[in-house]
Short mmCIF file of C-alpha atoms and ligand atoms in Angstrom, two decimals:
data_model
loop_
_atom_site.label_atom_id
_atom_site.label_comp_id
_atom_site.label_asym_id
_atom_site.label_seq_id
_atom_site.Cartn_x
_atom_site.Cartn_y
_atom_site.Cartn_z
CA MET A 1 90.77 132.02 100.83
CA ILE A 2 91.23 130.97 104.53
CA LYS A 3 93.54 133.20 105.53
CA GLU A 4 90.90 136.19 104.33
CA LEU A 5 88.97 134.61 106.54
CA HIS A 6 90.40 134.17 108.78
CA ASN A 7 91.11 138.01 108.74
CA LYS A 8 88.04 139.51 108.81
CA LEU A 9 87.70 136.87 112.12
CA VAL A 10 90.28 138.62 114.03
CA ASN A 11 88.73 142.17 112.66
CA LYS A 12 85.64 141.52 113.55
CA LYS A 13 83.88 141.52 110.10
CA ILE A 14 82.42 138.27 110.90
CA THR A 15 81.89 136.35 113.85
CA ALA A 16 83.31 132.26 113.73
CA VAL A 17 79.52 131.34 114.65
CA GLU A 18 78.43 133.68 111.73
CA LEU A 19 80.83 132.14 109.81
CA ALA A 20 79.69 128.70 110.49
CA GLU A 21 75.59 129.75 110.13
CA SER A 22 76.68 131.41 106.72
CA TYR A 23 78.07 127.75 105.85
CA PHE A 24 74.47 125.31 107.02
CA ALA A 25 72.66 128.53 105.09
CA ARG A 26 74.42 127.43 102.10
CA ILE A 27 74.51 124.06 103.03
CA LYS A 28 70.83 123.49 103.19
CA GLU A 29 70.13 125.51 100.17
CA LYS A 30 72.62 123.42 97.59
CA ASP A 31 73.02 120.15 98.86
CA GLY A 32 69.60 118.35 98.18
CA GLU A 33 71.22 118.98 94.84
CA ILE A 34 74.85 118.36 95.48
CA GLY A 35 74.99 115.12 97.71
CA ALA A 36 78.24 115.99 98.92
CA TYR A 37 76.75 115.55 102.74
CA LEU A 38 75.78 111.99 104.05
CA THR A 39 75.69 114.21 108.22
CA LEU A 40 76.08 117.22 109.15
CA THR A 41 77.43 118.14 112.93
CA GLU A 42 75.78 121.42 113.66
CA ASP A 43 75.65 121.10 117.22
CA LEU A 44 79.92 120.42 117.22
CA ALA A 45 80.58 123.05 114.78
CA LEU A 46 78.57 125.98 116.92
CA GLU A 47 79.87 124.83 120.06
CA GLN A 48 83.69 125.28 118.52
CA ALA A 49 82.73 128.69 117.11
CA ARG A 50 81.38 129.83 119.90
CA LYS A 51 84.64 128.68 121.28
CA VAL A 52 86.46 130.74 119.00
CA ASP A 53 84.34 133.59 119.62
CA GLU A 54 84.61 134.13 122.92
CA LYS A 55 88.76 134.28 122.79
CA ILE A 56 87.94 137.02 119.74
CA PHE A 57 86.03 138.78 122.06
CA ARG A 58 88.45 138.30 125.48
CA GLY A 59 90.94 139.71 122.82
CA GLU A 60 93.55 136.76 122.85
CA LYS A 61 94.96 135.52 119.32
CA ILE A 62 93.61 133.04 117.33
CA GLY A 63 95.67 130.51 115.19
CA ILE A 64 94.93 129.70 111.44
CA MET A 65 91.94 126.86 111.68
CA GLU A 66 90.38 128.34 114.79
CA GLY A 67 86.77 128.94 113.56
CA ILE A 68 87.28 127.83 109.22
CA PRO A 69 84.71 124.91 108.22
CA ILE A 70 85.69 121.63 107.20
CA ALA A 71 83.97 119.12 105.55
CA ILE A 72 85.57 115.64 107.01
CA LYS A 73 85.06 112.19 104.90
CA ASP A 74 83.01 109.81 106.10
CA ASN A 75 85.60 106.80 107.15
CA LEU A 76 87.23 109.26 109.44
CA CYS A 77 86.02 108.70 113.33
CA ILE A 78 84.75 111.70 115.40
CA MET A 79 83.67 111.02 118.47
CA GLY A 80 79.94 110.70 118.97
CA VAL A 81 79.09 110.65 115.31
CA ARG A 82 77.60 108.45 112.79
CA THR A 83 80.89 107.36 110.70
CA THR A 84 79.57 105.02 108.41
CA ALA A 85 81.99 104.85 105.47
CA GLY A 86 79.31 105.23 102.04
CA SER A 87 78.16 101.44 103.56
CA LYS A 88 74.79 99.22 105.39
CA ILE A 89 77.57 97.43 107.52
CA LEU A 90 78.22 100.89 109.54
CA ASP A 91 75.18 102.48 108.76
CA ASN A 92 74.82 102.27 112.67
CA TYR A 93 78.21 102.79 113.94
CA ILE A 94 78.81 105.66 116.54
CA ALA A 95 82.56 106.43 116.86
CA PRO A 96 83.98 105.74 120.10
CA TYR A 97 87.07 108.53 120.13
CA ASP A 98 88.46 110.87 118.26
CA ALA A 99 90.56 110.14 114.82
CA THR A 100 94.28 111.75 115.11
CA VAL A 101 93.12 113.63 112.52
CA ILE A 102 90.12 114.86 113.96
CA LYS A 103 92.00 115.54 117.50
CA LYS A 104 94.33 117.94 115.98
CA LEU A 105 91.82 119.92 113.61
CA LYS A 106 89.88 120.59 117.00
CA GLU A 107 92.53 121.56 119.36
CA ALA A 108 93.37 124.36 116.30
CA GLY A 109 89.06 125.15 116.47
CA ALA A 110 88.17 124.06 113.45
CA VAL A 111 84.67 123.94 112.84
CA ILE A 112 83.56 120.62 111.36
CA LEU A 113 80.80 121.06 109.27
CA GLY A 114 80.11 117.76 109.01
CA LYS A 115 80.45 114.36 107.66
CA THR A 116 81.22 113.24 102.78
CA ASN A 117 79.58 110.82 100.95
CA MET A 118 82.49 108.80 99.43
CA ASP A 119 82.76 104.82 97.90
CA GLU A 120 82.10 102.20 100.18
CA PHE A 121 84.82 102.01 101.67
CA ALA A 122 86.91 104.05 99.53
CA MET A 123 86.59 101.82 97.02
CA GLY A 124 85.57 103.46 93.59
CA SER A 125 86.50 106.27 91.21
CA SER A 126 83.19 107.96 91.31
CA THR A 127 81.37 107.81 94.55
CA GLU A 128 78.99 105.57 92.58
CA THR A 129 79.23 102.61 95.02
CA SER A 130 77.57 105.02 98.67
CA ILE A 131 74.78 102.70 98.96
CA TYR A 132 73.19 106.21 100.24
CA GLN A 133 72.58 108.30 97.88
CA LYS A 134 74.97 109.57 94.90
CA THR A 135 76.99 112.93 94.44
CA ARG A 136 76.66 115.57 91.77
CA ASN A 137 79.75 117.03 90.19
CA PRO A 138 78.97 121.03 91.18
CA LEU A 139 80.42 121.75 87.60
CA ASP A 140 78.31 119.32 86.15
CA LEU A 141 75.38 117.62 87.12
CA GLU A 142 74.81 115.16 85.33
CA ARG A 143 78.37 113.98 86.43
CA VAL A 144 80.23 112.55 89.06
CA PRO A 145 82.31 114.08 91.56
CA GLY A 146 84.92 111.49 91.25
CA GLY A 147 85.81 109.04 93.72
CA SER A 148 86.15 107.70 96.38
CA SER A 149 86.13 111.18 98.36
CA GLY A 150 83.93 112.68 95.74
CA GLY A 151 82.06 113.57 99.11
CA SER A 152 84.51 115.74 99.67
CA ALA A 153 85.70 117.67 96.74
CA ALA A 154 81.99 118.60 95.27
CA SER A 155 81.74 120.02 99.52
CA ILE A 156 84.05 122.49 98.22
CA ALA A 157 83.58 123.31 94.23
CA SER A 158 79.96 124.04 95.47
CA GLU A 159 81.45 125.99 98.39
CA GLU A 160 79.69 123.85 101.10
CA ALA A 161 82.37 123.64 103.16
CA VAL A 162 85.90 125.77 102.52
CA CYS A 163 88.73 122.84 103.41
CA ALA A 164 88.24 119.55 103.10
CA LEU A 165 90.21 115.86 104.18
CA GLY A 166 89.71 112.82 102.04
CA THR A 167 91.56 109.84 102.17
CA ASP A 168 93.65 108.22 99.23
CA THR A 169 94.97 104.82 99.09
CA GLY A 170 95.11 104.90 94.76
CA GLY A 171 93.79 108.68 93.67
CA SER A 172 91.48 109.70 95.80
CA ILE A 173 92.18 112.60 96.51
CA ARG A 174 93.60 113.53 93.82
CA GLN A 175 91.62 112.67 91.12
CA PRO A 176 88.27 114.50 92.47
CA ALA A 177 89.94 116.99 92.86
CA SER A 178 90.44 117.59 89.46
CA PHE A 179 86.93 116.37 88.62
CA CYS A 180 85.58 119.48 91.03
CA GLY A 181 88.17 121.55 90.00
CA VAL A 182 90.33 121.90 93.36
CA VAL A 183 93.41 121.64 95.09
CA GLY A 184 93.87 118.23 96.57
CA LEU A 185 97.13 116.91 98.32
CA LYS A 186 97.89 113.56 99.29
CA PRO A 187 100.57 113.69 101.64
CA THR A 188 104.26 111.31 101.93
CA TYR A 189 103.18 107.42 103.58
CA GLY A 190 103.83 108.26 106.60
CA ARG A 191 103.29 112.15 107.15
CA VAL A 192 99.80 112.32 108.77
CA SER A 193 98.68 109.60 111.43
CA ARG A 194 96.30 107.09 110.34
CA TYR A 195 94.77 106.14 113.02
CA GLY A 196 90.75 106.74 113.65
CA ALA A 197 90.86 106.40 109.55
CA ILE A 198 88.62 103.25 108.69
CA ALA A 199 91.36 101.49 106.64
CA MET A 200 90.85 100.34 103.10
CA ALA A 201 94.97 99.32 102.85
CA SER A 202 97.19 99.71 105.25
CA SER A 203 100.50 99.89 103.37
CA LEU A 204 98.73 103.01 100.55
CA ASP A 205 96.16 104.96 102.71
CA GLN A 206 97.15 108.72 103.40
CA ILE A 207 94.31 111.23 104.06
CA GLY A 208 95.13 114.40 103.04
CA PRO A 209 93.54 118.20 102.21
CA PHE A 210 91.29 119.23 100.39
CA GLY A 211 90.94 122.97 99.40
CA MET A 212 90.35 125.69 96.64
CA THR A 213 94.30 127.31 96.94
CA VAL A 214 96.98 125.24 97.31
CA GLU A 215 97.85 127.83 99.57
CA ASP A 216 95.27 126.17 102.52
CA THR A 217 96.17 122.84 101.74
CA ALA A 218 99.50 124.12 103.46
CA ILE A 219 97.74 125.74 105.88
CA VAL A 220 95.38 122.17 106.84
CA LEU A 221 98.81 119.82 106.01
CA SER A 222 100.18 122.28 108.51
CA VAL A 223 97.68 121.26 111.53
CA ILE A 224 96.60 117.62 110.82
CA SER A 225 100.35 116.07 110.02
CA GLY A 226 103.07 114.84 112.77
CA GLN A 227 103.96 112.03 114.70
CA ASP A 228 101.63 110.23 116.47
CA LYS A 229 102.37 108.21 119.35
CA MET A 230 98.71 105.80 118.25
CA ASP A 231 100.22 105.19 114.52
CA ALA A 232 103.42 103.44 114.59
CA THR A 233 103.81 103.87 110.74
CA CYS A 234 103.46 107.56 110.64
CA ALA A 235 107.01 109.02 109.96
CA GLN A 236 109.00 110.89 113.28
CA SER A 237 109.18 114.44 111.34
CA PRO A 238 108.57 117.35 113.06
CA THR A 239 105.09 119.58 112.25
CA LYS A 240 105.98 122.14 110.56
CA ASP A 241 104.31 125.31 108.95
CA TYR A 242 103.71 124.99 105.38
CA THR A 243 103.28 128.36 104.23
CA ASN A 244 106.46 129.09 105.12
CA TYR A 245 108.00 127.35 101.90
CA LEU A 246 105.33 129.51 99.40
CA THR A 247 107.67 131.82 97.70
CA GLY A 248 106.35 131.51 94.03
CA ASP A 249 110.06 130.97 93.55
CA ILE A 250 111.30 127.92 91.61
CA LYS A 251 113.89 129.05 89.19
CA GLY A 252 116.28 125.68 89.01
CA ILE A 253 113.89 123.22 90.08
CA LYS A 254 114.01 120.03 87.21
CA ILE A 255 110.85 118.33 86.12
CA GLY A 256 110.72 114.89 84.66
CA ILE A 257 107.94 114.02 82.23
CA VAL A 258 107.55 110.79 81.99
CA LYS A 259 107.80 109.29 78.81
CA GLU A 260 105.50 106.37 79.28
CA TYR A 261 102.76 108.41 80.40
CA PHE A 262 101.48 110.12 77.29
CA GLU A 263 101.19 106.85 74.92
CA GLY A 264 96.84 107.59 74.26
CA LEU A 265 96.30 110.39 76.04
CA ASN A 266 93.55 112.49 74.66
CA GLY A 267 94.72 115.65 73.22
CA ASN A 268 92.78 118.30 74.08
CA ILE A 269 94.42 116.77 77.90
CA LYS A 270 97.48 116.85 76.38
CA LYS A 271 97.33 119.90 74.53
CA ILE A 272 96.71 121.61 78.37
CA VAL A 273 99.53 119.46 80.12
CA ASP A 274 102.22 121.07 76.87
CA ASP A 275 100.91 124.29 77.96
CA THR A 276 101.46 123.84 82.17
CA ILE A 277 105.02 122.04 81.03
CA GLU A 278 105.78 125.76 78.34
CA LYS A 279 104.78 127.55 81.39
CA TYR A 280 106.66 125.94 83.95
CA LYS A 281 109.84 126.78 81.49
CA LYS A 282 109.19 129.75 81.73
CA LEU A 283 108.95 129.93 85.36
CA GLY A 284 112.53 128.83 85.93
CA ALA A 285 112.18 124.96 85.79
CA GLU A 286 114.10 122.59 83.83
CA ILE A 287 111.93 119.85 82.15
CA LYS A 288 113.52 116.96 81.56
CA GLU A 289 112.49 113.70 79.92
CA ILE A 290 112.19 110.55 82.52
CA SER A 291 111.34 107.18 81.73
CA LEU A 292 109.74 105.01 85.05
CA PRO A 293 110.01 101.30 83.10
CA HIS A 294 108.19 99.93 85.55
CA SER A 295 105.08 101.84 86.14
CA GLN A 296 103.10 100.20 83.35
CA TYR A 297 103.31 97.15 85.74
CA SER A 298 101.59 100.04 88.12
CA LEU A 299 97.70 99.32 87.52
CA ALA A 300 98.22 95.29 88.07
CA ILE A 301 99.92 95.56 91.19
CA TYR A 302 97.70 98.04 92.62
CA TYR A 303 95.16 96.04 91.82
CA MET A 304 96.49 93.03 93.59
CA ILE A 305 98.64 94.73 96.84
CA MET A 306 95.11 96.95 97.50
CA PRO A 307 92.79 93.85 97.73
CA CYS A 308 95.09 91.43 99.53
CA GLU A 309 95.15 94.39 102.61
CA VAL A 310 91.45 94.65 102.01
CA SER A 311 90.73 91.48 102.66
CA SER A 312 92.73 91.67 105.60
CA ASN A 313 91.30 95.16 106.63
CA LEU A 314 87.34 94.21 105.99
CA ALA A 315 87.96 90.46 108.01
CA ARG A 316 86.32 92.70 111.41
CA PHE A 317 83.39 93.55 110.04
CA ASP A 318 81.90 90.03 111.19
CA GLY A 319 78.84 91.22 112.37
CA ILE A 320 79.75 90.53 116.09
CA LYS A 321 81.64 93.63 116.79
CA TYR A 322 81.12 96.77 114.43
CA GLY A 323 78.33 97.80 113.35
CA LEU A 324 75.30 95.24 111.14
CA ARG A 325 74.06 91.89 112.27
CA ILE A 326 71.40 90.39 111.05
CA ASN A 327 70.72 87.89 113.63
CA ASP A 328 66.40 88.42 114.08
CA LYS A 329 63.52 88.76 112.20
CA GLN A 330 63.92 92.19 113.20
CA SER A 331 65.85 93.12 111.40
CA ASP A 332 64.54 94.23 107.68
CA SER A 333 68.25 93.79 105.65
CA ASN A 334 67.44 90.22 105.23
CA GLU A 335 65.50 89.88 102.29
CA SER A 336 65.39 86.58 101.78
CA GLY A 337 63.77 85.52 105.40
CA ASP A 338 66.28 82.70 106.37
CA PHE A 339 67.75 84.38 109.37
CA PRO A 340 70.94 82.94 110.90
CA GLN A 341 70.78 79.62 113.32
CA THR A 342 74.20 79.35 113.98
CA LEU A 343 77.41 81.95 114.89
CA LEU A 344 78.64 81.49 111.44
CA GLU A 345 75.94 82.17 109.36
CA THR A 346 75.50 85.43 111.58
CA TYR A 347 79.06 86.16 110.18
CA LEU A 348 78.05 85.18 106.62
CA ASP A 349 74.76 86.58 106.54
CA SER A 350 76.00 90.23 108.06
CA ARG A 351 78.29 90.48 105.38
CA LYS A 352 76.26 89.55 102.66
CA TYR A 353 73.69 91.96 103.16
CA GLY A 354 76.45 94.54 104.51
CA PHE A 355 78.98 95.21 101.82
CA GLY A 356 78.11 95.66 98.48
CA ASP A 357 79.32 94.29 94.90
CA GLU A 358 82.71 95.76 94.60
CA VAL A 359 83.27 95.14 98.16
CA LYS A 360 82.81 91.84 97.91
CA ARG A 361 84.90 91.50 94.92
CA ARG A 362 87.55 93.44 96.33
CA ILE A 363 87.75 91.11 99.58
CA MET A 364 87.36 87.50 97.14
CA LEU A 365 90.40 88.46 95.02
CA GLY A 366 92.81 89.55 97.90
CA THR A 367 91.31 86.46 99.95
CA TYR A 368 91.56 84.15 96.79
CA ALA A 369 95.79 85.78 96.64
CA LEU A 370 96.15 85.21 99.64
CA SER A 371 94.77 82.11 100.02
CA ALA A 372 97.96 78.71 100.85
CA GLY A 373 99.17 78.19 97.39
CA TYR A 374 98.58 81.32 95.46
CA TYR A 375 100.63 83.86 97.87
CA ASP A 376 104.22 83.32 96.67
CA ALA A 377 102.43 83.10 92.39
CA TYR A 378 100.34 86.62 93.39
CA TYR A 379 100.65 88.81 96.50
CA LYS A 380 104.68 87.84 96.87
CA LYS A 381 105.65 88.19 93.42
CA ALA A 382 103.51 91.61 93.15
CA GLN A 383 105.45 93.11 96.41
CA LYS A 384 108.29 92.34 94.43
CA VAL A 385 107.45 94.37 91.46
CA ARG A 386 106.47 96.75 93.85
CA ALA A 387 109.86 97.37 94.79
CA LEU A 388 111.15 97.57 91.57
CA ILE A 389 108.48 100.78 91.13
CA LYS A 390 109.70 102.02 93.95
CA GLN A 391 113.46 101.85 92.89
CA ASP A 392 112.88 103.64 89.76
CA PHE A 393 111.43 106.56 91.16
CA GLU A 394 114.69 106.46 93.67
CA LYS A 395 117.05 106.90 90.45
CA VAL A 396 114.91 109.33 88.95
CA PHE A 397 115.02 111.85 91.90
CA GLU A 398 118.70 111.38 91.92
CA GLU A 399 118.25 113.15 88.84
CA ILE A 400 114.95 115.60 89.39
CA ASP A 401 113.14 117.34 92.02
CA PHE A 402 109.74 116.78 91.02
CA ILE A 403 107.57 114.59 88.69
CA PHE A 404 104.67 116.32 86.36
CA SER A 405 101.84 114.62 84.73
CA PRO A 406 97.63 114.89 83.90
CA THR A 407 96.03 113.72 87.16
CA ALA A 408 93.57 111.72 85.36
CA PRO A 409 93.33 110.57 81.67
CA GLU A 410 89.76 112.42 81.67
CA MET A 411 87.76 115.02 82.46
CA ALA A 412 84.66 114.36 84.70
CA PHE A 413 82.72 111.68 83.12
CA LYS A 414 78.66 110.95 83.16
CA PHE A 415 76.66 108.71 86.48
CA GLY A 416 76.56 104.97 84.89
CA GLU A 417 78.86 104.89 82.36
CA LYS A 418 81.92 102.82 83.86
CA THR A 419 80.09 101.26 86.58
CA ASP A 420 79.32 97.86 83.96
CA ASP A 421 83.37 97.28 83.84
CA PRO A 422 84.98 97.98 86.94
CA MET A 423 88.60 97.78 84.82
CA LYS A 424 87.32 100.78 82.90
CA MET A 425 86.58 102.57 86.55
CA TYR A 426 90.61 101.66 87.14
CA LEU A 427 91.73 102.83 84.73
CA SER A 428 91.02 106.23 86.32
CA ASP A 429 93.58 106.13 88.73
CA ILE A 430 96.22 105.26 85.94
CA TYR A 431 98.78 108.86 86.88
CA THR A 432 97.61 108.38 90.57
CA ILE A 433 98.02 105.44 91.85
CA THR A 434 101.80 105.23 91.93
CA ALA A 435 102.77 107.42 94.04
CA ASN A 436 100.94 105.49 96.78
CA LEU A 437 102.88 102.66 95.61
CA VAL A 438 105.75 103.95 96.02
CA GLY A 439 104.95 106.04 99.27
CA ILE A 440 105.88 109.83 97.80
CA PRO A 441 104.10 112.88 98.15
CA ALA A 442 101.40 114.14 95.30
CA ILE A 443 98.96 116.83 94.89
CA SER A 444 96.54 117.66 91.82
CA PHE A 445 95.89 121.54 91.15
CA PRO A 446 93.94 122.63 88.36
CA ILE A 447 95.44 123.75 84.92
CA GLY A 448 92.79 124.28 82.15
CA MET A 449 88.79 123.26 81.28
CA ILE A 450 88.05 120.87 77.90
CA SER A 451 84.86 120.28 76.60
CA GLU A 452 84.14 117.01 75.86
CA LYS A 453 84.74 116.85 72.02
CA GLY A 454 87.17 120.20 71.70
CA ASP A 455 84.06 122.06 70.95
CA SER A 456 82.23 125.19 72.15
CA SER A 457 80.94 122.77 74.93
CA LYS A 458 80.27 123.37 78.86
CA LYS A 459 83.70 122.93 79.48
CA LEU A 460 85.12 121.05 83.02
CA PRO A 461 88.44 120.85 84.30
CA ILE A 462 91.77 119.46 84.01
CA GLY A 463 94.09 118.65 87.20
CA GLY A 464 98.05 118.57 86.67
CA GLN A 465 99.82 116.13 88.96
CA LEU A 466 102.79 116.62 90.56
CA MET A 467 104.38 113.95 92.77
CA GLY A 468 107.71 115.21 94.66
CA LYS A 469 110.22 113.38 96.77
CA TRP A 470 109.63 111.05 99.72
CA PHE A 471 108.87 114.09 102.85
CA ASP A 472 108.99 117.29 100.70
CA GLU A 473 105.96 118.48 100.61
CA GLU A 474 107.20 122.03 101.31
CA GLY A 475 108.76 121.78 97.88
CA LEU A 476 105.80 120.21 96.35
CA LEU A 477 103.17 122.55 97.65
CA ASN A 478 105.75 125.32 96.45
CA ALA A 479 105.98 124.30 93.19
CA ALA A 480 102.04 124.19 92.36
CA TYR A 481 101.58 127.43 94.12
CA THR A 482 104.10 129.24 91.88
CA PHE A 483 101.66 127.97 88.43
CA GLU A 484 98.45 128.98 90.32
CA ILE A 485 99.38 132.93 91.20
CA ASN A 486 100.94 132.78 87.87
CA LYS A 487 98.08 131.10 85.72
N1 LIG B 1 89.83 104.50 92.79
C1 LIG B 1 91.02 103.70 93.09
C2 LIG B 1 90.10 102.40 94.05
O1 LIG B 1 88.75 102.20 94.04
C3 LIG B 1 91.95 103.79 94.76
C4 LIG B 1 90.97 104.75 96.00
C5 LIG B 1 91.13 105.07 96.98
O2 LIG B 1 92.09 105.60 97.03
N2 LIG B 1 90.27 105.12 98.66
O3 LIG B 1 90.72 101.56 94.29
#
């Protein structure tokens, strides 16, 4: 997709301005129904596109991302552009700087179309916790697009963008990619700078690409990855062109299948997973059953560590430094009519009216677990189990190259199906969160379609997930690519 558009630009079949305008026309036609975007950045996009056209006009060579329309999740800062993270507390926040990934995209000449809807502060699996709007799954409007990067995934599936960026703390790129039938990649922790991403849980967050194809995600990753002096957790690895590794040859690679992952899996999904494993065998991969005994604790550990980091990261939203401040009668957010008299009351009221229920739930859980007397019993213990989970992976990666599983235990679900029961919602991440806990790269790509009851009713996509070794994005992308081109 990106390569084809690039060739069209180079061969003057279309100008970058025309391409951008065609996407804005599509957004105007479609987005009332889908709700993928929160903010459009038309001026910025056309300015970028004009620069690309001038280069082409002068006969200069253009890079692969130049003139390519991209959508950005609304927790990534773009200078001068409203950045809400799906929250009321940041309703009026205009980012004063570019996130490193945005700086890199701008330098590469990408055309930024706008900011996409998301769960509030990236907390959720359906984009339903956004305080702004619903995002509908383009493949079935009654269903959620997944989350928290639901707007970015939907923008690709509805052809309202060519590619997109999301963030993934426990599955927020891969699960919506699975629900919307597109490709989503969570890079190794440290592969991509997090500078300018509104933090959820800093030891788990990573920024990554969405695309229609594996190759498109490889192209975007090549642009956004690399060392950054603004993020001390960003690895000192040189940037690479990941498309060079897409050979379509996986003969001899070893794929592990985790025996603990398949208990209780829906039969229709299991069948598609089995078919995918067969396909990998035919393509020359060796399949091995493996065990990750501590993975059973992943969900519990994630929902202990993540809220602790959330409570710490979100302390900065106090009504003073950023965004919403409840301090006067003009503020229409305070329904009680009681207005804060002191600084403490301003803090409390701004947070009370600025944050939604899911965000408050996690802040409270995290604050509790980190408090004196509980820290050792909860947070510290969870970190110890996290280390054990990581050791399981180190051990299996001595024998195998990749681990294959479904991305999510289900297809896209209906609006409201899980909003009353946080535990149900949390279980959507059962296959994805482990990669964040141990920091490895993981990709979701479409492997088949199923209908809800296995009958002839409407079919929806199922994603397969491959997890790879730390910093082996090249191998991971090639393994997904080889399946995709032989589907
Ligand atoms: N759904 C998970 C959660 O709510 C993951 C979120 C994410 O990856 N940002 O925590």
